[in-house]
């Protein structure tokens, strides 16, 4: 295993996930070494993102199995991957091959899902700011849409009047069950910007009437949070949505709502290689909290993002320089704010494990030394990790930021015009080695110039001339 700091020091999972975590760590070590040997990483390409295809497949299978184990036979279940977590077309196609669809929240994400071949029947559009054109396109394609608010529902009313759509349609509600430990990712607070706030005066009755008045509204959606929200709180959010669906169906005198979209948000353990909590635990918690959800009367949609991909991504960067400042060892690397934006700006909420590798990509040995792992950007706070105990990093070594498969290197932040690194998927080559496939090519410097208005160099000097 690579050397890393176990942030919480427990390093223990459950449900037999420790063994799976150890295998994942071994695959990662092998991939880092192979990336150096095969020249994906080198002096001129000092940073790459790696995706463990074996691990992604395993996690997708665990997700399916977890819900298969608790649902009545024949219950339609759509697992729609939240594209924002890893917006890469080959990843979406891999998940599609594993029976997982796409949850999209912008025209760009919808285009990615379509480019990956995700069919409309496996695609769900949620977003708090859909334009009329987006709604029209989704309804024309037959993609499921969850209306965020009354104004959006009015727009959908207009579209439904002018033509019938096959799209399954629903309303997103905010059960207002409270926040988790990260305010910015808590979607079920009293004042969250998402959905119809169910406990607000008159809101519940408005939602019920909306369904009673519209036979084409057949789904109900709630996404109660993301990282930092405990399972019990997530389950309470789902329970609130279920109770509302039961009330609507009772008052309608028939099964008006036939599908519950329970969102995503399973938290990820960033502290060790163990997968915890597991999908199986969450599914069991849901069955205990909301047994009626699984008796076959409701189809289900899930929208997991981070928990499907996080543990299968690794960003690996070269140590360009190793220096010392004020008695502190500092490794200046090529991985910083451009690939780990959340961690750099909010390190308390998003600590990442760092693994040290030597110049050949082998796990680095040696006594632990407290050091900072700095990024390449020109501001003092660009630290991937501060004060970590690792074998002393030297020039030409490598560092890996672990568990970065979701919301990290796929979300490039163009600070200092740093290029988007290449992303490679890896798997076994059948002969004990590792084979890589390009998922996203490294960005070229010419592209940086084009994206920075290179074609309009004269715009402000002669372009405005009267
Ligand atoms: C972000 C988001 C998700 C996925 O959340 P994760 O924490 O990545 O699982 C699912 N549904 C909606 C509506 C979202 O906004």
Short mmCIF file of C-alpha atoms and ligand atoms in Angstrom, two decimals:
data_model
loop_
_atom_site.label_atom_id
_atom_site.label_comp_id
_atom_site.label_asym_id
_atom_site.label_seq_id
_atom_site.Cartn_x
_atom_site.Cartn_y
_atom_site.Cartn_z
CA UNK A 1 0.00 0.00 0.00
CA UNK A 2 1.02 3.58 -0.53
CA UNK A 3 1.89 5.51 2.57
CA UNK A 4 -0.94 7.72 3.65
CA UNK A 5 -2.31 9.51 6.61
CA UNK A 6 -5.49 7.98 7.88
CA UNK A 7 -7.25 11.18 8.88
CA UNK A 8 -9.46 9.70 11.58
CA UNK A 9 -7.14 6.86 12.45
CA UNK A 10 -9.81 4.21 12.42
CA UNK A 11 -9.23 2.71 8.99
CA UNK A 12 -11.91 0.16 9.63
CA UNK A 13 -15.09 -0.43 7.70
CA UNK A 14 -17.66 -3.14 7.99
CA UNK A 15 -19.67 -5.54 5.88
CA UNK A 16 -16.44 -7.12 4.69
CA UNK A 17 -15.52 -3.88 2.93
CA UNK A 18 -12.02 -3.81 4.38
CA UNK A 19 -10.89 -6.59 2.03
CA UNK A 20 -12.37 -4.79 -0.94
CA UNK A 21 -10.61 -1.59 0.16
CA UNK A 22 -7.25 -3.36 0.42
CA UNK A 23 -7.66 -4.75 -3.09
CA UNK A 24 -8.54 -1.31 -4.37
CA UNK A 25 -5.42 0.12 -2.71
CA UNK A 26 -3.28 -2.58 -4.30
CA UNK A 27 -4.74 -1.83 -7.74
CA UNK A 28 -4.05 1.86 -7.18
CA UNK A 29 -0.42 1.27 -6.26
CA UNK A 30 0.02 -0.87 -9.33
CA UNK A 31 -1.61 1.77 -11.54
CA UNK A 32 0.57 4.59 -10.21
CA UNK A 33 3.69 2.59 -10.94
CA UNK A 34 2.43 1.67 -14.41
CA UNK A 35 1.50 5.29 -15.16
CA UNK A 36 5.10 6.33 -14.47
CA UNK A 37 6.57 3.37 -16.38
CA UNK A 38 4.30 3.90 -19.37
CA UNK A 39 5.05 7.63 -19.47
CA UNK A 40 1.54 8.96 -18.73
CA UNK A 41 3.26 10.86 -15.96
CA UNK A 42 6.63 12.47 -16.49
CA UNK A 43 8.55 15.73 -16.42
CA UNK A 44 6.40 17.23 -19.19
CA UNK A 45 3.07 15.78 -18.03
CA UNK A 46 3.45 16.18 -14.31
CA UNK A 47 -0.17 15.43 -13.33
CA UNK A 48 -2.80 12.85 -14.31
CA UNK A 49 -6.14 11.59 -13.10
CA UNK A 50 -6.59 7.82 -12.88
CA UNK A 51 -9.88 5.92 -12.73
CA UNK A 52 -10.13 2.32 -11.51
CA UNK A 53 -12.56 0.65 -13.92
CA UNK A 54 -12.70 -2.58 -11.89
CA UNK A 55 -13.71 -0.60 -8.81
CA UNK A 56 -16.36 1.42 -10.64
CA UNK A 57 -17.95 -1.78 -11.94
CA UNK A 58 -17.88 -3.33 -8.46
CA UNK A 59 -19.57 -0.33 -6.88
CA UNK A 60 -22.26 -0.19 -9.57
CA UNK A 61 -22.97 -3.89 -8.94
CA UNK A 62 -23.13 -3.25 -5.18
CA UNK A 63 -25.66 -0.47 -5.74
CA UNK A 64 -27.90 -2.70 -7.85
CA UNK A 65 -27.61 -5.61 -5.42
CA UNK A 66 -28.37 -3.42 -2.40
CA UNK A 67 -31.73 -2.31 -3.79
CA UNK A 68 -32.54 -5.69 -5.35
CA UNK A 69 -32.20 -7.14 -1.84
CA UNK A 70 -34.88 -4.88 -0.33
CA UNK A 71 -37.41 -4.34 -3.15
CA UNK A 72 -40.33 -6.58 -4.03
CA UNK A 73 -39.63 -8.66 -7.16
CA UNK A 74 -40.51 -6.80 -10.34
CA UNK A 75 -40.25 -3.32 -8.80
CA UNK A 76 -38.89 -0.92 -11.45
CA UNK A 77 -35.72 0.67 -10.08
CA UNK A 78 -33.69 3.23 -12.03
CA UNK A 79 -30.29 4.15 -10.64
CA UNK A 80 -29.43 7.46 -12.29
CA UNK A 81 -25.85 8.60 -11.72
CA UNK A 82 -25.62 12.28 -10.78
CA UNK A 83 -23.54 13.42 -13.76
CA UNK A 84 -22.19 16.44 -11.91
CA UNK A 85 -20.08 14.12 -9.74
CA UNK A 86 -17.95 12.93 -12.69
CA UNK A 87 -18.96 14.60 -15.95
CA UNK A 88 -16.91 12.42 -18.29
CA UNK A 89 -18.58 10.73 -21.26
CA UNK A 90 -16.67 7.40 -21.07
CA UNK A 91 -17.57 7.13 -17.38
CA UNK A 92 -21.25 7.64 -18.19
CA UNK A 93 -21.03 4.98 -20.88
CA UNK A 94 -19.32 2.55 -18.49
CA UNK A 95 -22.08 3.12 -15.95
CA UNK A 96 -24.68 2.71 -18.67
CA UNK A 97 -23.14 -0.67 -19.46
CA UNK A 98 -23.52 -1.48 -15.77
CA UNK A 99 -27.23 -0.67 -15.92
CA UNK A 100 -26.96 2.83 -14.44
CA UNK A 101 -28.62 5.86 -16.09
CA UNK A 102 -27.99 9.58 -15.66
CA UNK A 103 -29.32 12.41 -13.53
CA UNK A 104 -28.58 15.67 -15.33
CA UNK A 105 -28.91 19.25 -14.19
CA UNK A 106 -27.90 21.43 -17.13
CA UNK A 107 -27.89 21.43 -20.94
CA UNK A 108 -24.21 20.42 -20.81
CA UNK A 109 -24.85 17.43 -18.58
CA UNK A 110 -27.75 16.32 -20.75
CA UNK A 111 -25.50 16.55 -23.81
CA UNK A 112 -22.87 14.40 -22.03
CA UNK A 113 -25.45 11.77 -21.14
CA UNK A 114 -26.69 11.70 -24.72
CA UNK A 115 -23.15 11.48 -26.07
CA UNK A 116 -22.63 8.49 -23.78
CA UNK A 117 -25.72 6.81 -25.21
CA UNK A 118 -27.81 6.98 -22.05
CA UNK A 119 -31.39 6.55 -23.33
CA UNK A 120 -34.09 9.09 -22.40
CA UNK A 121 -35.91 6.47 -20.34
CA UNK A 122 -32.82 6.23 -18.11
CA UNK A 123 -32.31 9.99 -17.81
CA UNK A 124 -33.70 12.37 -15.20
CA UNK A 125 -33.50 16.17 -15.40
CA UNK A 126 -33.32 18.07 -12.12
CA UNK A 127 -32.02 21.58 -11.67
CA UNK A 128 -33.27 24.66 -9.94
CA UNK A 129 -32.99 26.89 -13.00
CA UNK A 130 -34.27 25.13 -16.11
CA UNK A 131 -34.98 27.46 -19.03
CA UNK A 132 -38.05 27.09 -21.25
CA UNK A 133 -35.83 25.65 -24.00
CA UNK A 134 -34.40 23.02 -21.67
CA UNK A 135 -37.85 21.97 -20.53
CA UNK A 136 -39.08 21.80 -24.11
CA UNK A 137 -36.12 19.63 -25.16
CA UNK A 138 -36.52 17.28 -22.19
CA UNK A 139 -40.23 16.83 -22.82
CA UNK A 140 -39.65 16.27 -26.54
CA UNK A 141 -37.07 13.59 -25.74
CA UNK A 142 -39.26 11.91 -23.11
CA UNK A 143 -36.77 12.51 -20.31
CA UNK A 144 -38.09 12.52 -16.74
CA UNK A 145 -38.31 16.00 -15.26
CA UNK A 146 -38.75 17.05 -11.66
CA UNK A 147 -40.21 20.53 -11.38
CA UNK A 148 -38.41 22.58 -8.77
CA UNK A 149 -41.06 25.16 -7.99
CA UNK A 150 -44.54 26.47 -8.90
CA UNK A 151 -43.25 28.76 -11.65
CA UNK A 152 -41.52 25.86 -13.32
CA UNK A 153 -44.63 23.73 -13.04
CA UNK A 154 -46.53 26.51 -14.81
CA UNK A 155 -44.05 26.36 -17.70
CA UNK A 156 -44.54 22.60 -17.89
CA UNK A 157 -48.32 23.15 -17.87
CA UNK A 158 -47.91 25.30 -20.97
CA UNK A 159 -45.80 22.69 -22.74
CA UNK A 160 -48.21 19.91 -21.82
CA UNK A 161 -51.10 21.94 -23.23
CA UNK A 162 -49.34 22.32 -26.56
CA UNK A 163 -48.45 18.64 -26.96
CA UNK A 164 -48.37 15.40 -25.07
CA UNK A 165 -45.03 14.15 -23.76
CA UNK A 166 -43.92 10.71 -22.67
CA UNK A 167 -41.79 12.26 -19.95
CA UNK A 168 -42.48 11.04 -16.44
CA UNK A 169 -43.04 14.26 -14.51
CA UNK A 170 -42.77 15.05 -10.83
CA UNK A 171 -42.23 17.79 -8.29
CA UNK A 172 -39.17 18.15 -6.10
CA UNK A 173 -39.98 18.75 -2.48
CA UNK A 174 -37.72 19.84 0.35
CA UNK A 175 -38.78 17.91 3.45
CA UNK A 176 -36.89 20.47 5.60
CA UNK A 177 -35.57 17.77 7.93
CA UNK A 178 -32.41 19.73 8.67
CA UNK A 179 -28.74 20.04 7.84
CA UNK A 180 -25.76 17.72 7.98
CA UNK A 181 -22.25 18.78 8.94
CA UNK A 182 -21.53 20.70 5.71
CA UNK A 183 -23.96 23.58 5.26
CA UNK A 184 -23.17 24.09 1.57
CA UNK A 185 -24.21 20.51 0.79
CA UNK A 186 -27.29 20.31 2.98
CA UNK A 187 -30.30 20.46 0.70
CA UNK A 188 -33.05 19.92 3.27
CA UNK A 189 -32.59 22.93 5.52
CA UNK A 190 -35.52 25.25 6.20
CA UNK A 191 -34.25 27.78 3.67
CA UNK A 192 -32.62 25.54 1.05
CA UNK A 193 -32.92 26.86 -2.49
CA UNK A 194 -34.11 23.48 -3.80
CA UNK A 195 -37.63 22.24 -4.35
CA UNK A 196 -40.92 23.18 -2.72
CA UNK A 197 -40.33 23.74 1.00
CA UNK A 198 -42.90 21.34 2.39
CA UNK A 199 -43.30 22.78 5.87
CA UNK A 200 -43.83 26.33 4.72
CA UNK A 201 -47.31 27.70 5.24
CA UNK A 202 -49.70 26.27 2.64
CA UNK A 203 -46.96 24.48 0.71
CA UNK A 204 -48.03 20.92 1.41
CA UNK A 205 -51.59 21.63 0.38
CA UNK A 206 -50.34 23.37 -2.77
CA UNK A 207 -48.33 20.25 -3.68
CA UNK A 208 -51.29 17.93 -3.07
CA UNK A 209 -53.55 20.11 -5.25
CA UNK A 210 -50.93 20.29 -7.96
CA UNK A 211 -51.07 16.51 -8.24
CA UNK A 212 -54.84 16.25 -7.95
CA UNK A 213 -55.18 18.77 -10.81
CA UNK A 214 -52.65 17.14 -13.13
CA UNK A 215 -53.05 13.48 -14.05
CA UNK A 216 -49.64 13.56 -15.75
CA UNK A 217 -47.77 14.24 -12.51
CA UNK A 218 -46.75 10.74 -11.46
CA UNK A 219 -43.49 11.14 -9.57
CA UNK A 220 -42.32 12.77 -6.38
CA UNK A 221 -38.69 13.75 -5.80
CA UNK A 222 -36.61 14.55 -2.72
CA UNK A 223 -32.82 14.73 -2.44
CA UNK A 224 -32.05 15.33 1.20
CA UNK A 225 -28.36 16.04 1.13
CA UNK A 226 -24.87 15.01 0.26
CA UNK A 227 -21.55 14.55 2.05
CA UNK A 228 -21.97 15.21 5.77
CA UNK A 229 -25.63 14.14 6.02
CA UNK A 230 -26.10 11.06 8.25
CA UNK A 231 -28.04 8.06 6.95
CA UNK A 232 -30.79 8.53 9.52
CA UNK A 233 -31.43 12.08 8.31
CA UNK A 234 -31.43 10.98 4.68
CA UNK A 235 -33.92 8.24 5.55
CA UNK A 236 -36.14 10.76 7.34
CA UNK A 237 -36.22 12.89 4.21
CA UNK A 238 -37.29 9.88 2.16
CA UNK A 239 -39.91 9.00 4.79
CA UNK A 240 -41.40 12.49 4.48
CA UNK A 241 -41.62 12.16 0.70
CA UNK A 242 -43.19 8.73 1.03
CA UNK A 243 -45.80 9.99 3.50
CA UNK A 244 -46.69 12.80 1.12
CA UNK A 245 -47.06 10.38 -1.81
CA UNK A 246 -49.36 8.21 0.33
CA UNK A 247 -51.45 11.25 1.22
CA UNK A 248 -51.73 12.36 -2.41
CA UNK A 249 -52.70 8.87 -3.56
CA UNK A 250 -55.26 8.57 -0.79
CA UNK A 251 -56.88 11.86 -1.68
CA UNK A 252 -56.78 11.07 -5.38
CA UNK A 253 -58.48 7.74 -4.66
CA UNK A 254 -55.97 6.05 -6.93
CA UNK A 255 -52.25 5.60 -7.41
CA UNK A 256 -51.50 9.01 -8.87
CA UNK A 257 -47.86 8.88 -7.82
CA UNK A 258 -46.31 5.66 -9.06
CA UNK A 259 -42.61 6.43 -8.62
CA UNK A 260 -40.54 7.96 -5.84
CA UNK A 261 -37.22 9.57 -6.70
CA UNK A 262 -35.20 9.42 -3.49
CA UNK A 263 -32.16 11.36 -4.71
CA UNK A 264 -28.55 10.54 -3.91
CA UNK A 265 -26.22 11.76 -1.24
CA UNK A 266 -24.70 8.66 0.33
CA UNK A 267 -21.65 10.03 2.18
CA UNK A 268 -18.17 8.80 1.33
CA UNK A 269 -15.44 7.82 3.80
CA UNK A 270 -12.42 9.95 2.91
CA UNK A 271 -10.46 8.72 5.93
CA UNK A 272 -9.45 5.22 4.86
CA UNK A 273 -9.81 2.67 2.07
CA UNK A 274 -12.90 1.16 3.67
CA UNK A 275 -16.23 1.75 1.93
CA UNK A 276 -18.51 2.98 4.67
CA UNK A 277 -21.41 3.44 4.82
CA UNK A 278 -22.38 0.94 2.13
CA UNK A 279 -25.33 0.97 -0.22
CA UNK A 280 -26.52 -2.19 1.54
CA UNK A 281 -26.58 -0.37 4.89
CA UNK A 282 -28.48 2.55 3.42
CA UNK A 283 -31.01 0.27 1.72
CA UNK A 284 -31.55 -1.57 5.02
CA UNK A 285 -31.92 1.71 6.91
CA UNK A 286 -34.52 2.80 4.37
CA UNK A 287 -36.40 -0.47 4.67
CA UNK A 288 -36.52 -0.13 8.45
CA UNK A 289 -37.57 3.53 8.34
CA UNK A 290 -39.95 3.39 5.36
CA UNK A 291 -41.02 -0.24 4.83
CA UNK A 292 -43.88 0.68 2.48
CA UNK A 293 -41.40 2.13 0.01
CA UNK A 294 -40.30 -1.33 -1.02
CA UNK A 295 -43.53 -3.33 -1.15
CA UNK A 296 -43.82 -2.98 -4.92
CA UNK A 297 -46.41 -0.19 -5.07
CA UNK A 298 -43.81 2.37 -6.04
CA UNK A 299 -41.13 2.34 -8.67
CA UNK A 300 -37.89 3.88 -7.44
CA UNK A 301 -35.30 6.26 -8.83
CA UNK A 302 -31.98 6.91 -7.08
CA UNK A 303 -29.44 9.61 -7.94
CA UNK A 304 -26.14 8.69 -6.35
CA UNK A 305 -23.04 10.57 -7.45
CA UNK A 306 -20.08 10.81 -5.09
CA UNK A 307 -20.55 7.34 -3.59
CA UNK A 308 -20.33 5.68 -7.02
CA UNK A 309 -17.08 7.28 -8.16
CA UNK A 310 -15.13 8.94 -5.35
CA UNK A 311 -13.09 5.98 -4.21
CA UNK A 312 -12.13 5.00 -7.73
CA UNK A 313 -10.25 8.13 -8.70
CA UNK A 314 -6.69 9.16 -7.87
CA UNK A 315 -4.87 12.28 -8.92
CA UNK A 316 -1.14 11.72 -9.18
CA UNK A 317 1.37 14.56 -9.45
CA UNK A 318 5.12 14.97 -9.56
CA UNK A 319 7.05 16.75 -6.88
CA UNK A 320 8.69 19.53 -8.88
CA UNK A 321 10.69 20.91 -5.96
CA UNK A 322 11.24 19.93 -2.34
CA UNK A 323 12.09 22.83 -0.10
CA UNK A 324 11.96 24.02 3.46
CA UNK A 325 10.45 27.16 4.95
CA UNK A 326 10.50 28.20 8.60
CA UNK A 327 11.52 24.69 9.54
CA UNK A 328 8.62 23.11 7.61
CA UNK A 329 9.31 20.74 4.72
CA UNK A 330 7.28 21.74 1.67
CA UNK A 331 6.78 19.56 -1.41
CA UNK A 332 5.81 21.75 -4.35
CA UNK A 333 3.70 19.53 -6.61
CA UNK A 334 1.48 19.94 -9.66
CA UNK A 335 -1.75 19.08 -7.86
CA UNK A 336 -3.47 21.96 -6.15
CA UNK A 337 -6.50 24.16 -6.41
CA UNK A 338 -7.07 23.37 -10.11
CA UNK A 339 -7.92 19.73 -9.35
CA UNK A 340 -8.85 19.81 -5.66
CA UNK A 341 -10.71 23.08 -5.41
CA UNK A 342 -12.93 22.16 -2.48
CA UNK A 343 -10.04 20.79 -0.45
CA UNK A 344 -7.86 23.83 -1.01
CA UNK A 345 -10.58 26.37 -0.20
CA UNK A 346 -12.28 24.41 2.61
CA UNK A 347 -9.66 22.03 4.01
CA UNK A 348 -11.54 21.37 7.27
CA UNK A 349 -14.55 19.99 5.39
CA UNK A 350 -12.68 18.19 2.63
CA UNK A 351 -9.41 16.66 3.88
CA UNK A 352 -7.90 14.21 1.42
CA UNK A 353 -5.57 11.33 2.13
CA UNK A 354 -2.21 11.75 0.45
CA UNK A 355 -0.07 8.81 -0.58
CA UNK A 356 3.65 9.23 -1.25
CA UNK A 357 5.37 7.44 -4.12
CA UNK A 358 8.98 7.61 -5.25
CA UNK A 359 10.29 8.70 -8.63
CA UNK A 360 9.54 5.27 -10.11
CA UNK A 361 6.00 5.28 -8.77
CA UNK A 362 6.69 2.82 -5.94
CA UNK A 363 5.21 3.43 -2.48
CA UNK A 364 7.70 5.66 -0.69
CA UNK A 365 9.30 4.29 2.44
CA UNK A 366 11.00 6.15 5.25
CA UNK A 367 10.38 7.81 8.59
CA UNK A 368 7.39 10.12 8.74
CA UNK A 369 8.19 13.81 8.51
CA UNK A 370 5.66 16.59 8.97
CA UNK A 371 5.37 18.42 5.66
CA UNK A 372 3.10 20.50 3.50
CA UNK A 373 1.96 19.26 0.10
CA UNK A 374 1.65 22.39 -2.00
CA UNK A 375 0.03 22.90 -5.38
CA UNK A 376 1.37 24.87 -8.36
CA UNK A 377 -0.94 27.89 -8.12
CA UNK A 378 0.26 31.35 -7.18
CA UNK A 379 -1.46 31.90 -3.88
CA UNK A 380 -0.23 30.90 -0.46
CA UNK A 381 -3.28 28.84 0.40
CA UNK A 382 -2.78 26.44 -2.49
CA UNK A 383 -2.06 23.46 -0.26
CA UNK A 384 -3.34 19.98 -0.98
CA UNK A 385 -2.49 19.03 2.59
CA UNK A 386 -0.91 20.87 5.47
CA UNK A 387 1.33 19.42 8.14
CA UNK A 388 1.00 15.78 7.06
CA UNK A 389 3.30 13.06 8.29
CA UNK A 390 4.74 11.30 5.27
CA UNK A 391 8.12 9.95 4.23
CA UNK A 392 10.14 13.03 3.30
CA UNK A 393 9.24 13.88 -0.30
CA UNK A 394 12.07 14.64 -2.67
CA UNK A 395 12.30 16.23 -6.09
CA UNK A 396 10.98 13.81 -8.73
CA UNK A 397 8.83 11.83 -6.29
CA UNK A 398 5.07 11.61 -6.72
CA UNK A 399 2.11 12.34 -4.51
CA UNK A 400 -1.37 10.92 -4.94
CA UNK A 401 -4.55 12.55 -3.68
CA UNK A 402 -6.87 9.63 -2.95
CA UNK A 403 -10.64 9.25 -3.31
CA UNK A 404 -10.79 11.98 -5.92
CA UNK A 405 -12.99 10.24 -8.49
CA UNK A 406 -15.96 12.53 -7.85
CA UNK A 407 -16.03 16.34 -7.72
CA UNK A 408 -12.23 16.61 -8.01
CA UNK A 409 -10.08 16.24 -11.14
CA UNK A 410 -13.16 16.02 -13.32
CA UNK A 411 -14.05 19.55 -12.12
CA UNK A 412 -11.18 21.58 -13.43
CA UNK A 413 -10.79 25.09 -12.06
CA UNK A 414 -8.71 27.16 -14.47
CA UNK A 415 -6.79 29.21 -11.89
CA UNK A 416 -3.44 30.46 -13.29
CA UNK A 417 -4.54 29.02 -16.66
CA UNK A 418 -3.28 25.65 -15.45
CA UNK A 419 -4.13 22.98 -18.01
CA UNK A 420 -6.75 20.31 -17.44
CA UNK A 421 -4.86 17.10 -16.77
CA UNK A 422 -5.44 13.97 -18.79
CA UNK A 423 -7.70 11.33 -17.27
CA UNK A 424 -7.06 7.64 -17.86
CA UNK A 425 -9.08 4.59 -16.95
CA UNK A 426 -7.11 1.54 -15.92
CA UNK A 427 -7.73 -2.18 -15.71
CA UNK A 428 -5.82 -5.45 -15.72
CA UNK A 429 -3.99 -6.26 -18.97
CA UNK A 430 -4.56 -10.00 -18.53
CA UNK A 431 -0.85 -10.67 -17.94
CA UNK A 432 -0.50 -9.28 -14.44
CA UNK A 433 0.06 -5.72 -15.63
CA UNK A 434 -2.04 -2.61 -16.09
CA UNK A 435 -3.57 -1.21 -19.26
CA UNK A 436 -4.77 2.38 -19.64
CA UNK A 437 -7.43 3.99 -21.83
CA UNK A 438 -7.71 7.72 -22.48
CA UNK A 439 -10.85 9.12 -20.86
CA UNK A 440 -9.96 12.77 -21.41
CA UNK A 441 -6.85 14.01 -23.19
CA UNK A 442 -4.67 16.50 -21.39
CA UNK A 443 -5.55 20.02 -22.44
CA UNK A 444 -3.07 21.60 -24.83
CA UNK A 445 -1.68 25.09 -24.33
CA UNK A 446 -3.29 26.18 -27.65
CA UNK A 447 -6.68 25.25 -26.19
CA UNK A 448 -5.98 27.38 -23.15
CA UNK A 449 -5.37 30.37 -25.42
CA UNK A 450 -8.50 29.71 -27.48
CA UNK A 451 -10.64 29.40 -24.38
CA UNK A 452 -9.19 32.66 -23.10
CA UNK A 453 -10.45 34.60 -26.12
CA UNK A 454 -7.38 34.01 -28.28
CA UNK A 455 -9.47 34.42 -31.43
CA UNK A 456 -10.57 37.87 -30.28
CA UNK A 457 -7.18 39.35 -29.40
CA UNK A 458 -8.08 42.71 -30.99
CA UNK A 459 -11.57 42.92 -29.53
CA UNK A 460 -10.82 45.65 -27.02
CA UNK A 461 -8.22 47.61 -28.93
CA UNK A 462 -9.70 47.87 -32.44
CA UNK A 463 -12.86 45.81 -32.10
CA UNK A 464 -14.79 48.69 -30.54
CA UNK A 465 -13.60 51.30 -33.02
CA UNK A 466 -16.58 53.29 -34.31
C1 LIG B 1 -25.82 16.48 -6.42
C2 LIG B 1 -27.11 15.76 -6.53
C3 LIG B 1 -27.15 14.38 -6.42
C4 LIG B 1 -25.92 13.55 -6.10
O1 LIG B 1 -25.41 13.80 -4.83
P1 LIG B 1 -24.18 12.93 -4.30
O2 LIG B 1 -23.90 13.48 -2.96
O3 LIG B 1 -23.05 13.13 -5.26
O4 LIG B 1 -24.63 11.51 -4.27
C5 LIG B 1 -28.35 13.75 -6.61
N1 LIG B 1 -29.49 14.45 -6.88
C6 LIG B 1 -29.49 15.79 -6.97
C7 LIG B 1 -30.75 16.48 -7.26
C8 LIG B 1 -28.31 16.49 -6.79
O5 LIG B 1 -28.31 17.82 -6.86
#
